[in-house]
XYZ file of C-alpha atoms in Angstrom:
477
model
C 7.313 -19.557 -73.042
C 5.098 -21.318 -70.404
C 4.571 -19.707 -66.747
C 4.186 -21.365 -63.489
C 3.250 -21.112 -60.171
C 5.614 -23.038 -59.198
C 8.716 -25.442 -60.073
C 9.524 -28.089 -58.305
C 13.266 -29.075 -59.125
C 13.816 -32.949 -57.956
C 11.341 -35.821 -56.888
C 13.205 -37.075 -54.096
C 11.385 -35.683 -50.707
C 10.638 -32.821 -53.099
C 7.806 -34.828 -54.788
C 5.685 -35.275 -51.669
C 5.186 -31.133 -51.756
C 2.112 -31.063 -54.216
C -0.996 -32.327 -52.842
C -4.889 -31.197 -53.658
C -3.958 -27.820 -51.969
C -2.221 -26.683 -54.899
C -4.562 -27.999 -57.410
C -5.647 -24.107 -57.944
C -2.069 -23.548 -59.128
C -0.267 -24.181 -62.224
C 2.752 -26.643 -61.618
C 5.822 -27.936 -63.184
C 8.216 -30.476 -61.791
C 11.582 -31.213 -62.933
C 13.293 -34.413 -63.283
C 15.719 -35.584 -65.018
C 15.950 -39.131 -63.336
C 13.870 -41.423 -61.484
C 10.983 -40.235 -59.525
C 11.501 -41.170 -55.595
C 15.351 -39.867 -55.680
C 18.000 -41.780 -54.163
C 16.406 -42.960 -51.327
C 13.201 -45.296 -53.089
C 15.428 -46.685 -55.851
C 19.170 -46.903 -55.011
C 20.029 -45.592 -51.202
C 18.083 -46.349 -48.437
C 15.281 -48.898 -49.212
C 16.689 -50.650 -51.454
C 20.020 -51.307 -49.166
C 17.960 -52.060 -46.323
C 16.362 -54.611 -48.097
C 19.440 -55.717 -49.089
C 20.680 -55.616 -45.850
C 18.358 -58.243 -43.978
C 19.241 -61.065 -45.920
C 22.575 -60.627 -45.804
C 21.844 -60.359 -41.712
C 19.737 -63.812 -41.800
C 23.225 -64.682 -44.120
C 25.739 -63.782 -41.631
C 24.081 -65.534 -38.248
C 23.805 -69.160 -40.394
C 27.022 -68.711 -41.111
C 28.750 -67.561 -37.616
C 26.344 -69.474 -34.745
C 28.662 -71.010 -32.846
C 28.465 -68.193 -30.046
C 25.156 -69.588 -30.173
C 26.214 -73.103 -29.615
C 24.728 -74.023 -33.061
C 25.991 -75.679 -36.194
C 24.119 -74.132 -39.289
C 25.679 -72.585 -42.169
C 25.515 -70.128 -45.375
C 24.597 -72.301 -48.666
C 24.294 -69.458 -50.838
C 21.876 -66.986 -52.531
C 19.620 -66.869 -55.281
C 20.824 -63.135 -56.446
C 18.058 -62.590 -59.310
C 15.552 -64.019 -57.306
C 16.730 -61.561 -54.451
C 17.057 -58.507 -57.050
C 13.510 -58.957 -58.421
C 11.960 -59.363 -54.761
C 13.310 -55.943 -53.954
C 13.440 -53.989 -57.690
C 10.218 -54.899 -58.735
C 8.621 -53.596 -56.230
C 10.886 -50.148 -56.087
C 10.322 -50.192 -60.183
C 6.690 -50.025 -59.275
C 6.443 -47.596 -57.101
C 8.912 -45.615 -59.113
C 6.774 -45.626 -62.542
C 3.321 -44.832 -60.558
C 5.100 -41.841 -58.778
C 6.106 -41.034 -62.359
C 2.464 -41.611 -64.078
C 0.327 -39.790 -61.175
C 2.455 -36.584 -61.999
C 2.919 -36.864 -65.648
C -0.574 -38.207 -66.553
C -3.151 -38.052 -63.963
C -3.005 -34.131 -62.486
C -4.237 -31.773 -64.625
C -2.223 -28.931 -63.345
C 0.627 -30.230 -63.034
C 3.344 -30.790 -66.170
C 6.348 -32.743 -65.857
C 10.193 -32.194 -67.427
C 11.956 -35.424 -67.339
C 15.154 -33.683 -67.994
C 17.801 -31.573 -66.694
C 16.950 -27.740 -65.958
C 18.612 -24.634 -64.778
C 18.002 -21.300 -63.764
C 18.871 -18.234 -66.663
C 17.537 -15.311 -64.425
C 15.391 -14.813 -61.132
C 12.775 -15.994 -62.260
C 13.510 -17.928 -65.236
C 14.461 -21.525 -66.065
C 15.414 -23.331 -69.525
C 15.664 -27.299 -69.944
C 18.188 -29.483 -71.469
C 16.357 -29.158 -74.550
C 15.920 -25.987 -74.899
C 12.237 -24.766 -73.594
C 11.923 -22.018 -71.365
C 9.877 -21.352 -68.602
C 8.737 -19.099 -66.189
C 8.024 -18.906 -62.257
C 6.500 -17.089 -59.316
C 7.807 -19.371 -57.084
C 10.588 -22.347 -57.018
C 11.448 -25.086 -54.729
C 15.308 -26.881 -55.102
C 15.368 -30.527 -54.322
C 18.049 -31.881 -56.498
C 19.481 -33.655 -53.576
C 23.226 -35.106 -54.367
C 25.377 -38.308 -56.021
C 28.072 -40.225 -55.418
C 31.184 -38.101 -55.330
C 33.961 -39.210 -58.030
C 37.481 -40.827 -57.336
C 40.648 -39.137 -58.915
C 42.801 -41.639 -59.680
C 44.893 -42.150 -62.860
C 43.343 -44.868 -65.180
C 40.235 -44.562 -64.100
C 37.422 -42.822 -66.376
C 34.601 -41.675 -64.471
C 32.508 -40.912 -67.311
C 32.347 -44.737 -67.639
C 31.758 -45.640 -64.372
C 28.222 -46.892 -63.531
C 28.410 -48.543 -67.390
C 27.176 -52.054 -68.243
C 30.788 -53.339 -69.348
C 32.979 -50.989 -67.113
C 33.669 -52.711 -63.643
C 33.319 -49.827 -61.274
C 30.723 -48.914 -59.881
C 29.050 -46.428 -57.718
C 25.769 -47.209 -55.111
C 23.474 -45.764 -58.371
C 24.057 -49.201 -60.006
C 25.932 -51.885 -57.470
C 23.163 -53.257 -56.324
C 21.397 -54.044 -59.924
C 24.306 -56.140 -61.135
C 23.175 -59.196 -63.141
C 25.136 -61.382 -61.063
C 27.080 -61.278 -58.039
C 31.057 -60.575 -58.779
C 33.623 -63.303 -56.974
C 35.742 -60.625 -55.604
C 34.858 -56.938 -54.983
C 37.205 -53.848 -53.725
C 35.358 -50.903 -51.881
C 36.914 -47.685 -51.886
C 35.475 -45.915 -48.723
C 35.222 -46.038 -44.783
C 31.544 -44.303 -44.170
C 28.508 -45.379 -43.556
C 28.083 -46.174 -47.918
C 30.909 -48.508 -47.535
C 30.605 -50.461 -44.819
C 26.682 -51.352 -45.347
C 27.768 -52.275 -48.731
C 30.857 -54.396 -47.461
C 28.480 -56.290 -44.924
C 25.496 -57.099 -47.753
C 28.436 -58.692 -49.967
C 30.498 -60.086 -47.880
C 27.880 -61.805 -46.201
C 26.355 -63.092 -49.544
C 29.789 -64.896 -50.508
C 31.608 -62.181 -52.058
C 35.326 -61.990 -51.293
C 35.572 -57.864 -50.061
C 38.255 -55.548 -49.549
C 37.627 -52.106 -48.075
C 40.445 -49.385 -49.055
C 39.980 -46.552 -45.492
C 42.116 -43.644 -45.597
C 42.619 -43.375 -41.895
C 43.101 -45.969 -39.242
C 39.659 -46.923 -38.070
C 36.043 -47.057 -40.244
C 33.143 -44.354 -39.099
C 35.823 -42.141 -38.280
C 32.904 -39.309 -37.937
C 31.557 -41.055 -35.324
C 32.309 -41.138 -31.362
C 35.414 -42.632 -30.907
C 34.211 -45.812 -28.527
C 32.083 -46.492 -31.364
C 34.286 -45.690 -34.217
C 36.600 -48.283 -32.235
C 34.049 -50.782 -31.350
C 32.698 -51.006 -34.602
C 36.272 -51.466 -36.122
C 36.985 -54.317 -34.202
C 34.293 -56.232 -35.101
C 33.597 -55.482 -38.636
C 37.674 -56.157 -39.047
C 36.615 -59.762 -38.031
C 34.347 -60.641 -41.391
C 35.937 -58.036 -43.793
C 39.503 -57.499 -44.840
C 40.249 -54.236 -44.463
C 43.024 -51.954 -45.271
C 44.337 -48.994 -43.395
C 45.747 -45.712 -44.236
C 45.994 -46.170 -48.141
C 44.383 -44.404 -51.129
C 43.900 -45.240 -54.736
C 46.643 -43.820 -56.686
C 45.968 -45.523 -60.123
C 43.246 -47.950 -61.337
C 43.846 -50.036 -64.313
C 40.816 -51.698 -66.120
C 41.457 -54.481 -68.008
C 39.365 -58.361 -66.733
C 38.385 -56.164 -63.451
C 40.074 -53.879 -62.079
C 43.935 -53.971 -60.633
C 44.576 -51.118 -58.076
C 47.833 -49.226 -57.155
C 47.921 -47.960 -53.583
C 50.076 -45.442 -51.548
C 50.080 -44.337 -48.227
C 47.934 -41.666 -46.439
C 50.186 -41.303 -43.134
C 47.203 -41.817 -41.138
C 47.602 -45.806 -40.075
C 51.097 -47.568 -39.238
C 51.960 -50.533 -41.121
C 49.564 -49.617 -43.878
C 49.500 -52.686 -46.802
C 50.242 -50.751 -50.051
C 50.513 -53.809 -52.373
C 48.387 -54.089 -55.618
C 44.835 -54.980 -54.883
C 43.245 -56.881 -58.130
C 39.499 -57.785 -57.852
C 36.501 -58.081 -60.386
C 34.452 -55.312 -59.548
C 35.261 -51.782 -57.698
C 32.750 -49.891 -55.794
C 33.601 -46.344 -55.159
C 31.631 -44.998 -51.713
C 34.085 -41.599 -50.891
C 31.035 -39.401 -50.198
C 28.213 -37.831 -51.743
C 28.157 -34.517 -53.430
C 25.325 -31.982 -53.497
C 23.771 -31.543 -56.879
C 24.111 -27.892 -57.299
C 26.784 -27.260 -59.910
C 24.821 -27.636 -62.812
C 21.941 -25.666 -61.439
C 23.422 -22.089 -62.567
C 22.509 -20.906 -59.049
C 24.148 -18.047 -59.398
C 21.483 -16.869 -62.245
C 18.536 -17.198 -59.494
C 20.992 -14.773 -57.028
C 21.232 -18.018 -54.801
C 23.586 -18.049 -51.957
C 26.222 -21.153 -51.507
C 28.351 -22.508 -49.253
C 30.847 -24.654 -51.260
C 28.752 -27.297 -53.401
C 25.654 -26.526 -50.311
C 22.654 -23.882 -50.734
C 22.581 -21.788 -47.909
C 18.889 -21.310 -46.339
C 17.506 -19.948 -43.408
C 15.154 -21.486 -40.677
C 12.197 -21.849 -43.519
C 14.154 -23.291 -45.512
C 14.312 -20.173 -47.747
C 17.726 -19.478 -49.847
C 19.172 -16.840 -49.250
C 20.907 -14.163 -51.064
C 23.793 -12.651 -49.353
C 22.411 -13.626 -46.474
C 18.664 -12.243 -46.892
C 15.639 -14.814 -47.974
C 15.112 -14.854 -51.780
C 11.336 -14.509 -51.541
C 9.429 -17.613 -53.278
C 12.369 -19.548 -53.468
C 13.025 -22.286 -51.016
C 15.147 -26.149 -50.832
C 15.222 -28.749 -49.142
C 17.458 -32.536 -48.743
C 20.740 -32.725 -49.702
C 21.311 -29.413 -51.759
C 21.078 -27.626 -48.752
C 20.924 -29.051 -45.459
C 24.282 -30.210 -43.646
C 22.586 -33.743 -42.597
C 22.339 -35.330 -45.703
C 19.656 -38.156 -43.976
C 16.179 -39.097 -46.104
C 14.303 -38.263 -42.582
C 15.823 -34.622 -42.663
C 15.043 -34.168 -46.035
C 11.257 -35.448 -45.367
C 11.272 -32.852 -42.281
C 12.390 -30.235 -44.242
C 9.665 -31.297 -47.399
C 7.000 -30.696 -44.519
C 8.475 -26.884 -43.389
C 8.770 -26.245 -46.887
C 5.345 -27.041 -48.151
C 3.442 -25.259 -44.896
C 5.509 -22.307 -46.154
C 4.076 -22.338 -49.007
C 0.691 -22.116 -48.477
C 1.754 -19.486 -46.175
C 2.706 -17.536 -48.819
C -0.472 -18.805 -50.847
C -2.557 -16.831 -47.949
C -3.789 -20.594 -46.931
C -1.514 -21.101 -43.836
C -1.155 -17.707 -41.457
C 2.433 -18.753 -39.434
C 5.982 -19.868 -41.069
C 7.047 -23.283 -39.843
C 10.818 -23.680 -39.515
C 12.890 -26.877 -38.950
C 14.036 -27.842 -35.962
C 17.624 -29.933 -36.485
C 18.683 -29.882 -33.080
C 18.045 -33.268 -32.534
C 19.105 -35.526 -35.778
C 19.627 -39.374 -35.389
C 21.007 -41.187 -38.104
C 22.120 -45.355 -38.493
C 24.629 -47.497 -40.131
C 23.447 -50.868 -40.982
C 25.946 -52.753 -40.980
C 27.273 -55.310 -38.829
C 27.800 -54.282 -35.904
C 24.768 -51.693 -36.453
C 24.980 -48.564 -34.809
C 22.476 -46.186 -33.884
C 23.502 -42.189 -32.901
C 21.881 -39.176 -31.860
C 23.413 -35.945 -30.655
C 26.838 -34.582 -29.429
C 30.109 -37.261 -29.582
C 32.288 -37.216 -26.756
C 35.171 -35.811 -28.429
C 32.752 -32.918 -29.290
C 31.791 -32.432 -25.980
C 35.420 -32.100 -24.975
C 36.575 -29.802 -27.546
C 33.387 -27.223 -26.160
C 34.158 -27.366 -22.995
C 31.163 -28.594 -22.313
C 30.246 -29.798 -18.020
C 29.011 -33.518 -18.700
C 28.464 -36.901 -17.715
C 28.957 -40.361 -19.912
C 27.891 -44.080 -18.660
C 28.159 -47.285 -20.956
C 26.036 -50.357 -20.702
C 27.791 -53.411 -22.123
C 24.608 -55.698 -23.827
C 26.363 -58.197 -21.610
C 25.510 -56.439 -18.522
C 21.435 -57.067 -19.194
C 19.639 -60.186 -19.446
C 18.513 -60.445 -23.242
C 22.743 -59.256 -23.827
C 23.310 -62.571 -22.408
C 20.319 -64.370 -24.699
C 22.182 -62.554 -27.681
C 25.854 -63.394 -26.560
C 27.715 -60.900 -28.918
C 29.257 -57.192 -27.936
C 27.208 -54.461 -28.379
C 26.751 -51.623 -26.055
C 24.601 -47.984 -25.251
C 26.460 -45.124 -23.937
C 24.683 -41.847 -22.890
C 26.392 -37.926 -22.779
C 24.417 -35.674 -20.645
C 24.660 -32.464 -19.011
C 25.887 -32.663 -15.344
C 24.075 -29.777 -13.969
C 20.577 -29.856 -16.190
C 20.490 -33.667 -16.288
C 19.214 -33.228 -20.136
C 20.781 -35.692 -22.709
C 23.344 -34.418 -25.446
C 23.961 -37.449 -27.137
C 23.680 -41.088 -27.184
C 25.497 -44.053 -29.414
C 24.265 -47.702 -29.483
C 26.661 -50.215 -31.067
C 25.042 -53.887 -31.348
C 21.845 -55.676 -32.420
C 18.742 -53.421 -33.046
C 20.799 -50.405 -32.292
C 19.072 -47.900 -34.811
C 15.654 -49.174 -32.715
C 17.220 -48.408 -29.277
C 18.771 -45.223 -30.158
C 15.106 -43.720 -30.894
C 14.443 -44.238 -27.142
C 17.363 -41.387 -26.165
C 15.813 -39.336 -29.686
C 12.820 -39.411 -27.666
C 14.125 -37.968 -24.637
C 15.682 -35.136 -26.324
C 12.998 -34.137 -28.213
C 10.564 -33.711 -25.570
C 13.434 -32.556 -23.327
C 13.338 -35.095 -20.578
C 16.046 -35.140 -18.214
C 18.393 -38.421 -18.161
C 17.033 -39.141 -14.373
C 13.473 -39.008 -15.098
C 13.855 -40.663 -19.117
C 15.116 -43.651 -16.168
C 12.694 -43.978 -13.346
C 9.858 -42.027 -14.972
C 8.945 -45.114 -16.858
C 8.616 -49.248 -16.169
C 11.131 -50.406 -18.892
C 10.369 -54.350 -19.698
C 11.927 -57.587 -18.466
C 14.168 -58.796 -19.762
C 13.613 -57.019 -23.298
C 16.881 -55.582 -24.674
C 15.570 -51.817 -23.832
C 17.228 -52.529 -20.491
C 20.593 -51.889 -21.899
C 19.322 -48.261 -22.427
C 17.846 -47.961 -18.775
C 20.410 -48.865 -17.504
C 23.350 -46.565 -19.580
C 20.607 -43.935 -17.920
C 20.675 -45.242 -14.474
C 24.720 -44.934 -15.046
C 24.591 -41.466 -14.802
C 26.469 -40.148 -11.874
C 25.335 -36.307 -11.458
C 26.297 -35.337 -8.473
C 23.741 -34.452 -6.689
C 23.681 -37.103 -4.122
């Protein structure tokens, strides 16, 4: 039986925790995937790298607004996949050699592990091993679709045509006609990358409008435009899903969209995007005395678990598992509280660090892109809170008019403090413009002085932000 410092569990933002400040101590990580989690080889880099092309594919293909003629010829898909895979592959197998080969206190399980006591762990194949301390970054995975026909344990398969985001985007070739079950933020980047590349895509949304998470104007917004380049269909849900040549779907009705189009949907490949589940069930939490909240661990400020509701000293997670934002730039926060806390309990660091989530922005890119930050309206609303909103159409600045498509900025702030409590940018560069409003809530500057506190460039389109600020009627004379 070996003993450890500490176990790390997951090499998502997990793996950036060990650095030479814990050469002194004897480590073991845990993984029973690919080092860099979700984010480095099948979530976030990958799809944004996905996602420019099929950008640069959608403006040759729709310019007229731009009084141009050009068009979409096609795209060289392997080429494409090996620009971006090869690269990710990389980076994945030196991530896994530095750890496995190159640290001399540090040993790595590329397999499955869970807890058997409080201080006790056993792999998949059978070792056990002992810790002082522990750190849970399993993160999560796509969550399955119950629907008769369909076998899940399949899914993700070289032969079986459904897929999940863990393998969509390594396909040898690109399919003729794809379904995607799913209205988030998963589904809708996914729909834009195909569609754009040639693919003929059908979204399946349970309710009546995509993002439905989102602020309404922008939940709207972005439904109206996205409706324009991909067929989508409202208020149904898979009820069977037979496999057989692709995949041939059986629909019913939610109850949630009028008029919703329940007829068979055939297609050659089927991407499932309903969510994302935290990766906690197979942990035996339970064993460690951890505290949950449905498939979530619960933690405190330090991102300690807790144990009906006191911190389980040495034992702390991070990302997905636990936090309620289940965004790569959270999870990377969190990585940072969690590793100071640490060495604060290694005597190295004197004072806890906590994580400060009141101000999380998060993206969709997609097309329109959208770029949010705080409090919705509706939220607002429902709280009673005393605010303010203004909207600035991209049309109503000068580099709008340059771009010539919708898109717009709308700010939510308090009408008696003046401080922002949300913001929502629908358009081109929208997950760039929001950071301007992250900014300002961060640092707690007030709506009227984020404004005129500043010279904001002419005629960049920043202006479009100024001016939702500018919007702003207070009050106050």
């Amino acid at each position: 039986m070996a003993h450890f410092d500490l176990l790390v569990i997951g090499t998502g933002s997990g793996n950036s925790i060990v650095d030479d400040r814990f050469s002194h101590l004897k480590v073991a990580i845990a993984e029973k995937w690919l080092f860099g989690g979700t984010c480095l080889n099948v979530g976030c880099i990958p799809t944004k790298m996905l996602v420019y092309p099929a950008e640069v594919a959608h403006s040759s293909a729709d310019s007229a607004h731009l009084n141009l003629a050009t068009s979409f010829d096609g795209v060289d898909w392997n080429g494409l996949s090996h620009r971006i895979f090869d690269r990710i592959d990389a980076i994945e197998e030196d991530g896994r050699d530095y750890r496995t080969n190159r640290l001399d206190n540090v040993t790595v399980f590329p397999e499955h592990i869970h807890f058997t006591g409080r201080n006790s762990a056993q792999t998949a194949s059978g070792d056990t091993l002992t810790f002082d301390r522990v750190v849970i970054a399993t993160g999560s995975s796509p969550t399955p679709l119950k629907a008769s026909g369909l076998d899940w344990d399949r899914v993700d398969t070289e032969n079986y045509p459904v897929k999940t985001s863990n393998s969509i985007m390594r396909m040898p070739e690109l399919p003729r006609s794809l379904v995607i079950v799913g209205s988030g933020f998963i589904a809708v980047e996914f729909a834009h990358i195909f569609a754009s590349l040639g693919v003929d895509v059908t979204v399946l949304a349970r309710g009546n409008r995509l993002l439905g998470n989102h602020d309404r104007d922008v939940s709207d917004a972005f439904t109206r435009q996205f409706t324009k380049n991909v067929n989508v269909r409202f208020g149904v849900e898979v009820e069977s899903v037979d496999v057989a040549d692709g995949v041939s779907l059986t629909l019913t009705e939610t109850g949630r969209a009028q008029d919703a189009d329940t007829s068979a949907v055939e297609a050659q490949l089927m991407l499932v995007a309903v969510g994302r589940t935290r990766s906690t069930h197979a942990l035996n939490a339970g064993a460690l005395g951890a505290q949950t909240d449905g498939d979530r661990l619960v933690v405190d400020e330090h991102q300690r678990v807790l144990s009906n509701g006191e911190p389980l000293d040495g034992v702390w997670a991070l990302g997905d598992v636990c936090s309620e934002h289940m965004l790569k730039h959270v999870a990377n926060a969190e990585a940072r509280t969690v590793q100071h806390n640490i060495l604060v309990d290694l005597g190295v660091e004197t004072t806890p660090a906590s994580t400060d989530h009141s101000v999380i922005p998060a993206a969709v890119f997609s097309h329109p892109q959208i770029g949010t930050v705080g409090a919705t309206e509706e939220q607002l609303r429902a709280e009673g809170v005393d605010y303010v909103s203004s909207t600035c159409e991209y049309g109503g600045v000068a580099f709008g008019w340059a771009l010539n498509e919708p898109g717009f900025a709308k700010v939510l702030a308090h009408r008696t403090t003046k401080r922002i409590l949300g913001a929502h940018v629908v358009g081109a560069q929208a997950a760039s413009l929001v950071q301007l409003f992250v900014q300002a809530m961060a640092f707690d500057i007030p709506a009227d002085q984020m404004a005129r506190g500043q010279m904001w460039i002419h005629p960049a389109l920043t202006e479009v932000v100024e001016n939702a600020l500018l919007g702003l009627e207070f009050g106050d004379g």
